[in-house]
Short mmCIF file of N, CA and C in Angstrom, two decimals:
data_model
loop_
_atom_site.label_atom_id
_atom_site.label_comp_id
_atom_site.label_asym_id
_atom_site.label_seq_id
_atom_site.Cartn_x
_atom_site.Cartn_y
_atom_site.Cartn_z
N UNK A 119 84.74 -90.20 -5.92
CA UNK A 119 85.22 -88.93 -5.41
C UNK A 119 85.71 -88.04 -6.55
N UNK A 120 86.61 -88.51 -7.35
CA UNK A 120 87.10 -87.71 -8.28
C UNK A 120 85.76 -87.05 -9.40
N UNK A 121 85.04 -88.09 -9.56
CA UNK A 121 83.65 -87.85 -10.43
C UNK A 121 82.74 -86.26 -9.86
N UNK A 122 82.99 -86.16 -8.27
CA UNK A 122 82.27 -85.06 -7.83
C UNK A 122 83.28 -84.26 -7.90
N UNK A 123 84.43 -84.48 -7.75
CA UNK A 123 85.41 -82.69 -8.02
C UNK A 123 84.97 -82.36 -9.32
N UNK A 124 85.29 -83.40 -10.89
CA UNK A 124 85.26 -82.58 -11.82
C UNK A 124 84.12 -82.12 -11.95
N UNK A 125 82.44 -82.63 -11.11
CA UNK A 125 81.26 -82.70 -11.32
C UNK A 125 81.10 -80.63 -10.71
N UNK A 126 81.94 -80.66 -9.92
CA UNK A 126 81.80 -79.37 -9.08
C UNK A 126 82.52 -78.61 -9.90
N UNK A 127 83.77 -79.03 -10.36
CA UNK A 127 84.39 -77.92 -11.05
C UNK A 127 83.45 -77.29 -12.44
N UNK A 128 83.12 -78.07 -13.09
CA UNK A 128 82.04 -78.04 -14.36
C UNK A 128 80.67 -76.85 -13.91
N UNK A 129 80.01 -77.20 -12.63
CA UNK A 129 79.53 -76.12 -12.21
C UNK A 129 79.83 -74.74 -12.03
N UNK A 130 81.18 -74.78 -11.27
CA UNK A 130 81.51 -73.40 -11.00
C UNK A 130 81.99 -72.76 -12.35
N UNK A 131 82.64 -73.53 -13.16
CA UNK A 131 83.15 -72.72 -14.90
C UNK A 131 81.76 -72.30 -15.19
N UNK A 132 80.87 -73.01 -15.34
CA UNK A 132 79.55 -72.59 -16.18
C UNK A 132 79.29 -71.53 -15.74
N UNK A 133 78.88 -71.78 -14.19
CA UNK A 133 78.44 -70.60 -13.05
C UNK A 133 79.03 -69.00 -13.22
N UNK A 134 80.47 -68.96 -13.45
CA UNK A 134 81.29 -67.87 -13.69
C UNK A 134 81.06 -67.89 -14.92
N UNK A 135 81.01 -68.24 -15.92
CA UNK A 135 80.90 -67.87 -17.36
C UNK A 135 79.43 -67.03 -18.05
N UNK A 136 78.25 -67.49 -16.80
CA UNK A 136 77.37 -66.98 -17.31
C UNK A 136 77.31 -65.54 -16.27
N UNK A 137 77.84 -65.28 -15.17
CA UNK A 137 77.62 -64.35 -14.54
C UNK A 137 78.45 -63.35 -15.86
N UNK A 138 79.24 -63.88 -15.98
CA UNK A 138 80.61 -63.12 -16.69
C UNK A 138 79.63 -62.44 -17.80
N UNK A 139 79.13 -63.27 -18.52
CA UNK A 139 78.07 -62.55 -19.98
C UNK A 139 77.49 -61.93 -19.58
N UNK A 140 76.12 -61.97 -18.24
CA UNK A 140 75.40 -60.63 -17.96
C UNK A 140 75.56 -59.68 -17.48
N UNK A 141 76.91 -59.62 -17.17
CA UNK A 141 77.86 -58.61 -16.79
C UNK A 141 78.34 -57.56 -18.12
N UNK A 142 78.95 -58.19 -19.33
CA UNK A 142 78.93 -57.47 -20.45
C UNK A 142 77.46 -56.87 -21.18
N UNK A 143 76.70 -58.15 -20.91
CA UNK A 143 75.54 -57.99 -21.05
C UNK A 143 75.44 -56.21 -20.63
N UNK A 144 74.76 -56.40 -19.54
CA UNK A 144 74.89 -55.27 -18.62
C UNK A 144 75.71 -53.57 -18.90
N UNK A 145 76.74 -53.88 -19.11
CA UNK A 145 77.58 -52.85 -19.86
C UNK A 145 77.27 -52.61 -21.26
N UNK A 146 77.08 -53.19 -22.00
CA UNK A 146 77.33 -52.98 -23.89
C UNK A 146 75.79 -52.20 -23.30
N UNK A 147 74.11 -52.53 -22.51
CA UNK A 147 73.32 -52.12 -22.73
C UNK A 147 73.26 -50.71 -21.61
N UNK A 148 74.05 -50.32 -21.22
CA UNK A 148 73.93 -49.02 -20.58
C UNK A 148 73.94 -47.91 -21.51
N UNK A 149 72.59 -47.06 -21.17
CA UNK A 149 72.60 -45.79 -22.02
C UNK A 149 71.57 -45.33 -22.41
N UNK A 150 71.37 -44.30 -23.31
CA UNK A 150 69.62 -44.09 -23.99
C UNK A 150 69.37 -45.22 -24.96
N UNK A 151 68.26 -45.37 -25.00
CA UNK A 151 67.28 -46.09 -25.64
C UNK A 151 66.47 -45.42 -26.47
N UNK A 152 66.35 -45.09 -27.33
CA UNK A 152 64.84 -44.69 -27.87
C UNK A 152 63.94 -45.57 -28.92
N UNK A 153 62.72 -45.26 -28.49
CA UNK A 153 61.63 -45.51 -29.43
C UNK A 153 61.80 -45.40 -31.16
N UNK A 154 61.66 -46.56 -32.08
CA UNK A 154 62.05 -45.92 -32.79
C UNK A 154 60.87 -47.11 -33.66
N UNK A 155 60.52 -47.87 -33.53
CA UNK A 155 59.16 -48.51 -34.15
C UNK A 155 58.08 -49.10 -33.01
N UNK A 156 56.89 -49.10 -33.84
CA UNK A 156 55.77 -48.84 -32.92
C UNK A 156 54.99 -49.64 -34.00
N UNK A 157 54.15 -51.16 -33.45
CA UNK A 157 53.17 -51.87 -34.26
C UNK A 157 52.12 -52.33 -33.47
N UNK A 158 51.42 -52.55 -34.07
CA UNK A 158 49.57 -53.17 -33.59
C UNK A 158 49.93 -54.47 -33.81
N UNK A 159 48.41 -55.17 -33.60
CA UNK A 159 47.92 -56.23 -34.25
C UNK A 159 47.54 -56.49 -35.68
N UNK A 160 46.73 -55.39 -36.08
CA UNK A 160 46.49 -55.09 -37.36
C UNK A 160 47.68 -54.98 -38.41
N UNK A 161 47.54 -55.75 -39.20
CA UNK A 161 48.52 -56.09 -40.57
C UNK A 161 49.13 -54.69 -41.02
N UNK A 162 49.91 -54.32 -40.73
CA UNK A 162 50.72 -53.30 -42.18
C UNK A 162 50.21 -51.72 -40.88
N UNK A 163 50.03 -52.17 -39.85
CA UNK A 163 50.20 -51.47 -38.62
C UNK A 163 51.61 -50.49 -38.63
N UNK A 164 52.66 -50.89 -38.76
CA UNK A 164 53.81 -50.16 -38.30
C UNK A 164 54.03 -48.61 -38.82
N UNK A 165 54.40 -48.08 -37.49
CA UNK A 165 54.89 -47.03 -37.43
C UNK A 165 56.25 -46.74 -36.93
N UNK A 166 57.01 -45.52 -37.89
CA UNK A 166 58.58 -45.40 -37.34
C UNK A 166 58.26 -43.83 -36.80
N UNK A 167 59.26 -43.33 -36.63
CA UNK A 167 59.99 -41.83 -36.23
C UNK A 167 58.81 -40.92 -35.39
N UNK A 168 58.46 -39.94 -36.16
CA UNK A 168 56.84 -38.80 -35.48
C UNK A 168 56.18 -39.42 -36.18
N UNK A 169 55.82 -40.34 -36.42
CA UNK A 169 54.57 -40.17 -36.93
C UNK A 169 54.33 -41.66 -36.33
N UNK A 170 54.89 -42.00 -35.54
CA UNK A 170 54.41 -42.67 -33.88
C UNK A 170 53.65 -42.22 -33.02
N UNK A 171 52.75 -42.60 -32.16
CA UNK A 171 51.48 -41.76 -31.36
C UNK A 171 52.24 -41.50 -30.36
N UNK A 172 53.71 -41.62 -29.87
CA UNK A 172 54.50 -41.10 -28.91
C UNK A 172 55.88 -41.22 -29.40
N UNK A 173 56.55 -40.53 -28.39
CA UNK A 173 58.04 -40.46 -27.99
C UNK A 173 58.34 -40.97 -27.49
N UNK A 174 59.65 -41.85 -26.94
CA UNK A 174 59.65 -42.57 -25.68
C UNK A 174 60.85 -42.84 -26.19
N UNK A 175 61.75 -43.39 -24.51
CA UNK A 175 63.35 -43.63 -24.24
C UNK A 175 63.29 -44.10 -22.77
N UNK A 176 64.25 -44.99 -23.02
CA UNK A 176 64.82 -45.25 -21.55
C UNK A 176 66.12 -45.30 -21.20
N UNK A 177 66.21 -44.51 -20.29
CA UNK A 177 67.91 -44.45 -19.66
C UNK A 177 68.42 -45.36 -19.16
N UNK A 178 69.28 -46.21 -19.31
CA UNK A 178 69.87 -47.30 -17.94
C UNK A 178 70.87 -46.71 -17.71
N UNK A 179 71.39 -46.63 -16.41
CA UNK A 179 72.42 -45.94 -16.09
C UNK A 179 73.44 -47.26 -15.05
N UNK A 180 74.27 -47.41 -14.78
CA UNK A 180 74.90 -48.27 -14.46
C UNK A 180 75.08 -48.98 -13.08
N UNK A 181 74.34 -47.97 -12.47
CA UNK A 181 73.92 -48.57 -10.68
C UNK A 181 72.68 -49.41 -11.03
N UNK A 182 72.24 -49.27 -11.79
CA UNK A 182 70.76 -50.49 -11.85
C UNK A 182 69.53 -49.70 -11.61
N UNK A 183 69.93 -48.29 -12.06
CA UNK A 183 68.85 -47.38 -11.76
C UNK A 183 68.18 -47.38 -13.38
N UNK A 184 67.33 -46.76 -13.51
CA UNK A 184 66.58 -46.30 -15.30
C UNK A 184 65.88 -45.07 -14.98
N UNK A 185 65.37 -44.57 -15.92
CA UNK A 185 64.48 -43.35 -16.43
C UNK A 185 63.68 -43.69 -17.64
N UNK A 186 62.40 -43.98 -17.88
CA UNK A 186 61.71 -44.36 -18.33
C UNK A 186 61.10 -42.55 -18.54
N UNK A 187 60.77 -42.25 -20.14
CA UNK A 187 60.46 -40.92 -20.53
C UNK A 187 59.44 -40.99 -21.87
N UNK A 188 58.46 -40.72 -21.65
CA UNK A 188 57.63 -40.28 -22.79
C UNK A 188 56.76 -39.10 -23.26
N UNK A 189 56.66 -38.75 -24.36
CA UNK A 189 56.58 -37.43 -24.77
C UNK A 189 54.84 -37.70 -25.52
N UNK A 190 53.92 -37.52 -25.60
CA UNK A 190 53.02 -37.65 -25.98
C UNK A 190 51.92 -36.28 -26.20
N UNK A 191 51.64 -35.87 -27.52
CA UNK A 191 50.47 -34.66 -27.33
C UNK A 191 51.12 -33.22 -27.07
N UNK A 192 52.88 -33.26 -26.84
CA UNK A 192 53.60 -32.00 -26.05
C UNK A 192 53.61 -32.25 -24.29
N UNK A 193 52.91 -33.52 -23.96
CA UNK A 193 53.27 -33.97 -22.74
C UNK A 193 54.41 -34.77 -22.21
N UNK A 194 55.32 -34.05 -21.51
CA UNK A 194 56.11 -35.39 -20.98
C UNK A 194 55.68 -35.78 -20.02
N UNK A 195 55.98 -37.24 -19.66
CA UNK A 195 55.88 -37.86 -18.38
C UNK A 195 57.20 -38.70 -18.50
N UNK A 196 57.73 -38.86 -17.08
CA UNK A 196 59.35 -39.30 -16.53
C UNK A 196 58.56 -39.98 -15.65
N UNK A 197 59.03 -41.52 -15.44
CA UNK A 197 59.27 -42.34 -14.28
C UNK A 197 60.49 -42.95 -14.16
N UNK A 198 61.21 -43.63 -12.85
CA UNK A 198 62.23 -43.87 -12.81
C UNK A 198 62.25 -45.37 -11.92
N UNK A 199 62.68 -46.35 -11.94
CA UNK A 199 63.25 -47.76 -11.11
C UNK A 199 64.14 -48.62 -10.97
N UNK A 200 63.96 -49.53 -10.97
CA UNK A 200 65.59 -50.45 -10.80
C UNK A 200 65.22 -51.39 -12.07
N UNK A 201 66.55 -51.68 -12.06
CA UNK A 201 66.36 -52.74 -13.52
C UNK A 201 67.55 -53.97 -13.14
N UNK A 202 67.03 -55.41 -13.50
CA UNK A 202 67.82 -56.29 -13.56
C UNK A 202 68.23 -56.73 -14.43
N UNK A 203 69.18 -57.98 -14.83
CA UNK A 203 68.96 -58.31 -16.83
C UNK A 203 69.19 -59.98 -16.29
N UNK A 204 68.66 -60.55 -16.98
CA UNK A 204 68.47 -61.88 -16.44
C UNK A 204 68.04 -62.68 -17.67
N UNK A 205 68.54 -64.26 -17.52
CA UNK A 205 68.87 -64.94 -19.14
C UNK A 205 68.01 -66.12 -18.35
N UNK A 206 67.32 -66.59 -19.38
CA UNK A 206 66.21 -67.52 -19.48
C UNK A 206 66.49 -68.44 -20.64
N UNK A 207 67.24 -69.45 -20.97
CA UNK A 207 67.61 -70.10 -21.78
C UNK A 207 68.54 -69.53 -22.66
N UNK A 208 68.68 -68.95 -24.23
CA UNK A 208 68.99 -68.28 -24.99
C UNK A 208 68.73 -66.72 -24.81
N UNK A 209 67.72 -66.59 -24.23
CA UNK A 209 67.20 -64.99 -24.00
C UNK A 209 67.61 -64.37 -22.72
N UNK A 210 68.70 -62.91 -23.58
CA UNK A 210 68.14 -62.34 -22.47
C UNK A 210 67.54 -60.93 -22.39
N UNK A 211 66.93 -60.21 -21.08
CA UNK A 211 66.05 -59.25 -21.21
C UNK A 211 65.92 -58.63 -19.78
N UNK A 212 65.75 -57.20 -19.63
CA UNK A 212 65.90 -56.24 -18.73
C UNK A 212 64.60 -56.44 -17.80
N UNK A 213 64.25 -57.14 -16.82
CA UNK A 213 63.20 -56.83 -15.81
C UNK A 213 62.98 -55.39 -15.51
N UNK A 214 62.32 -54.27 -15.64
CA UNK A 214 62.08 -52.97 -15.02
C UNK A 214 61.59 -53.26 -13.68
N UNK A 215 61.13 -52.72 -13.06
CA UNK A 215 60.59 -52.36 -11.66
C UNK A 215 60.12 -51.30 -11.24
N UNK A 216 59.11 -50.80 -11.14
CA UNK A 216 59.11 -48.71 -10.60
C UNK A 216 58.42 -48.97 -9.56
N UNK A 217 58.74 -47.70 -8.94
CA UNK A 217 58.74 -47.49 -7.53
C UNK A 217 56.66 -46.68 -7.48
N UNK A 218 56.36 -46.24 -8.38
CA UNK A 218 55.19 -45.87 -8.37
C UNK A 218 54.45 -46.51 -9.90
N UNK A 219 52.94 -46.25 -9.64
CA UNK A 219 52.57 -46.56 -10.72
C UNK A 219 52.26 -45.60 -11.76
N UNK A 220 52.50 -45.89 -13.20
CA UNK A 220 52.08 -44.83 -14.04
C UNK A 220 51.39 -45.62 -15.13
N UNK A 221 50.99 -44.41 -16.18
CA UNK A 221 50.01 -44.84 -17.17
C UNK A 221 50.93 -44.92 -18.48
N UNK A 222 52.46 -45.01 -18.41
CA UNK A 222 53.42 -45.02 -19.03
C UNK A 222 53.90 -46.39 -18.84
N UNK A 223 53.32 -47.21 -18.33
CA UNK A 223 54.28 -48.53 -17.53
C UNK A 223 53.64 -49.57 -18.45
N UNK A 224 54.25 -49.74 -19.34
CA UNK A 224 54.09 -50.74 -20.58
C UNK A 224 54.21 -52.73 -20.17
N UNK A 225 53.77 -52.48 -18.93
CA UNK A 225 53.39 -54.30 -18.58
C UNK A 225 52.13 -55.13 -18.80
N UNK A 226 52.25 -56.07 -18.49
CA UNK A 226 50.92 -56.94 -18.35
C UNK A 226 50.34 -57.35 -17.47
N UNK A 227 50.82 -57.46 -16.40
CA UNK A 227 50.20 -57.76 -15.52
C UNK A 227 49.59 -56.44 -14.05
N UNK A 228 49.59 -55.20 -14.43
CA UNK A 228 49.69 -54.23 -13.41
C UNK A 228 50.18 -54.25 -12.53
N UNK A 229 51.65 -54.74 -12.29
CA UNK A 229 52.46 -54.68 -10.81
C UNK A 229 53.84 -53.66 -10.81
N UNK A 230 53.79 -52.75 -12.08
CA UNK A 230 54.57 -51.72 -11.94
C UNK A 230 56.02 -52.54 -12.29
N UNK A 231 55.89 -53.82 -13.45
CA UNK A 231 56.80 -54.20 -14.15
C UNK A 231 57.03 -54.05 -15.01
N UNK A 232 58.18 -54.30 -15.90
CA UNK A 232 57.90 -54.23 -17.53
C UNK A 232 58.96 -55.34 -18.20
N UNK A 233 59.20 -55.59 -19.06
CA UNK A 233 60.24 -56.67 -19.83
C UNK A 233 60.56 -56.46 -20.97
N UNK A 234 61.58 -55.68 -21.23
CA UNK A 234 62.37 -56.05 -22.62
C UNK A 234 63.08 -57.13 -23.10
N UNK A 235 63.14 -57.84 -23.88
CA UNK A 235 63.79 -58.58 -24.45
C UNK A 235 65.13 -58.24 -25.32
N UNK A 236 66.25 -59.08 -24.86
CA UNK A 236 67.61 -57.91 -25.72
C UNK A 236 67.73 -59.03 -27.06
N UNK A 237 67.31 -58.58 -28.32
CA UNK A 237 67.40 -59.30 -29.17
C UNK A 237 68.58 -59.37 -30.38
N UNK A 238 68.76 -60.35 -31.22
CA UNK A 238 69.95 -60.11 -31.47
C UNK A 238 70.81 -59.29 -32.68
N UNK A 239 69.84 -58.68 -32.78
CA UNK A 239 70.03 -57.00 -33.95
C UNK A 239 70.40 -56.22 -33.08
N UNK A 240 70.91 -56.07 -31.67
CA UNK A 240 71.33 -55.05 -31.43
C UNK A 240 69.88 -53.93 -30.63
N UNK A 241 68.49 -54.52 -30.34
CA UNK A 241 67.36 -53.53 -30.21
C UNK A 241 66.71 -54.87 -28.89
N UNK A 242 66.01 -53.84 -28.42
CA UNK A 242 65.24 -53.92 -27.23
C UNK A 242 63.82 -54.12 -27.62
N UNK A 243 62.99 -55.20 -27.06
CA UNK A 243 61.48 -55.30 -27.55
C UNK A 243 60.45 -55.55 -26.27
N UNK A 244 59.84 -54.73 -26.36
CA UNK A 244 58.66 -54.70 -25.42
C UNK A 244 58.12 -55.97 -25.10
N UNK A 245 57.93 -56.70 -24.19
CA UNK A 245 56.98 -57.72 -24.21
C UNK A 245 55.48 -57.66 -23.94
N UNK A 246 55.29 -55.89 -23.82
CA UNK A 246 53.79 -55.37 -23.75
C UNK A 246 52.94 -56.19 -24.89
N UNK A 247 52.97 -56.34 -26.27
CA UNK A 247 52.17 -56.78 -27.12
C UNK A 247 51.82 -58.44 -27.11
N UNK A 248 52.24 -58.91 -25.96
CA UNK A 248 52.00 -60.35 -25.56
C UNK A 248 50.62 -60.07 -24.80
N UNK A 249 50.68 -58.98 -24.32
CA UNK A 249 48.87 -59.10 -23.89
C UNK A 249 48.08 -58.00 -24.34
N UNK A 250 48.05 -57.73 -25.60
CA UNK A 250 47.39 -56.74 -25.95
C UNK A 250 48.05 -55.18 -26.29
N UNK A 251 49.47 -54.83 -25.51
CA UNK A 251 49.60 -53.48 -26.24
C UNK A 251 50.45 -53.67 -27.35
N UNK A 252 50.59 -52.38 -27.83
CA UNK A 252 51.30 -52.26 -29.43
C UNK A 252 53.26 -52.99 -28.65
N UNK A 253 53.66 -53.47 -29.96
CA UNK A 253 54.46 -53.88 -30.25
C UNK A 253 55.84 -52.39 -30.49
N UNK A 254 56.48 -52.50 -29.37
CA UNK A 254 57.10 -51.31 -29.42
C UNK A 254 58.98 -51.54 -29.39
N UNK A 255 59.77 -51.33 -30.38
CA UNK A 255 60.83 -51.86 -30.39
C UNK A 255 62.07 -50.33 -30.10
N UNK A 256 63.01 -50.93 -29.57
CA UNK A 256 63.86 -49.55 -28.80
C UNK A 256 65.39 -49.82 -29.67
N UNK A 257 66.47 -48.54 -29.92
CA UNK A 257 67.65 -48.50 -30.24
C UNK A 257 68.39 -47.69 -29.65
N UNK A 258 69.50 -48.35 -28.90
CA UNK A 258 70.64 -47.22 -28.54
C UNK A 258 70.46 -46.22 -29.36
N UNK A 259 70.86 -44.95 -28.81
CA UNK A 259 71.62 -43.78 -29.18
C UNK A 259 72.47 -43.22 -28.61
N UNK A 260 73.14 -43.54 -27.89
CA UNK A 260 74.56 -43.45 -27.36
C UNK A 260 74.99 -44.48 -26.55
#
């Protein structure tokens, strides 16, 4: 008997300790995002600032809403969805979600998802270049 209280208590500390992190989690990453490197496959690929083939930022705002914004050619395009943040061993990283589909929606699988990874410099990384698109890495600005 005693073996299952402390067995339960050990659960619930862990249980609260990790809600507790993606909760800060959550907070420290509210805000703009922007684009600020952009790489291929091809060796010695990278691109920083304009002279990236786009613009791009994402808003998280603190209800679990986003704004996903890119500037391309003098074109903008804005989409907007819900976002979760969710830890997978050591990692964690922002699930997107949008409510429509666009040609801005940097996933792999076409279901109007996307996945950043929150890495530990402080920057956000696309998991688009796991199936083919450019390797696109994000930095707060406010």
């Amino acid at each position: 008997m005693k073996k299952s209280n402390v067995l339960c208590a050990l659960l619930v500390l862990f249980c609260s300790c990790s809600s507790d992190n993606l909760e800060s989690i959550s907070t420290d990453y509210q805000g703009k995002w922007e684009l600020y490197k952009m790489s291929g496959r091809i060796a010695d690929s990278e691109t920083m600032g304009t002279a990236m083939e786009w613009q791009e930022y994402y808003s998280f705002n603190p209800d679990g809403s986003f704004i996903k914004s890119r500037t391309r050619n003098g074109i903008k395009t804005e989409i907007s969805g819900s976002y979760t943040i969710s830890r997978l061993q050591d990692e964690s990283f922002f699930e997107l979600s949008y409510k429509t589909d666009s040609e801005i929606i940097g996933g792999c699988y076409g279901n109007n998802k996307e996945e950043l990874h929150i890495l530990p410099n402080a920057t956000l990384s696309s998991t688009w270049k796991n199936c083919d698109g450019p390797g696109l890495e994000y930095k707060k600005s406010n």
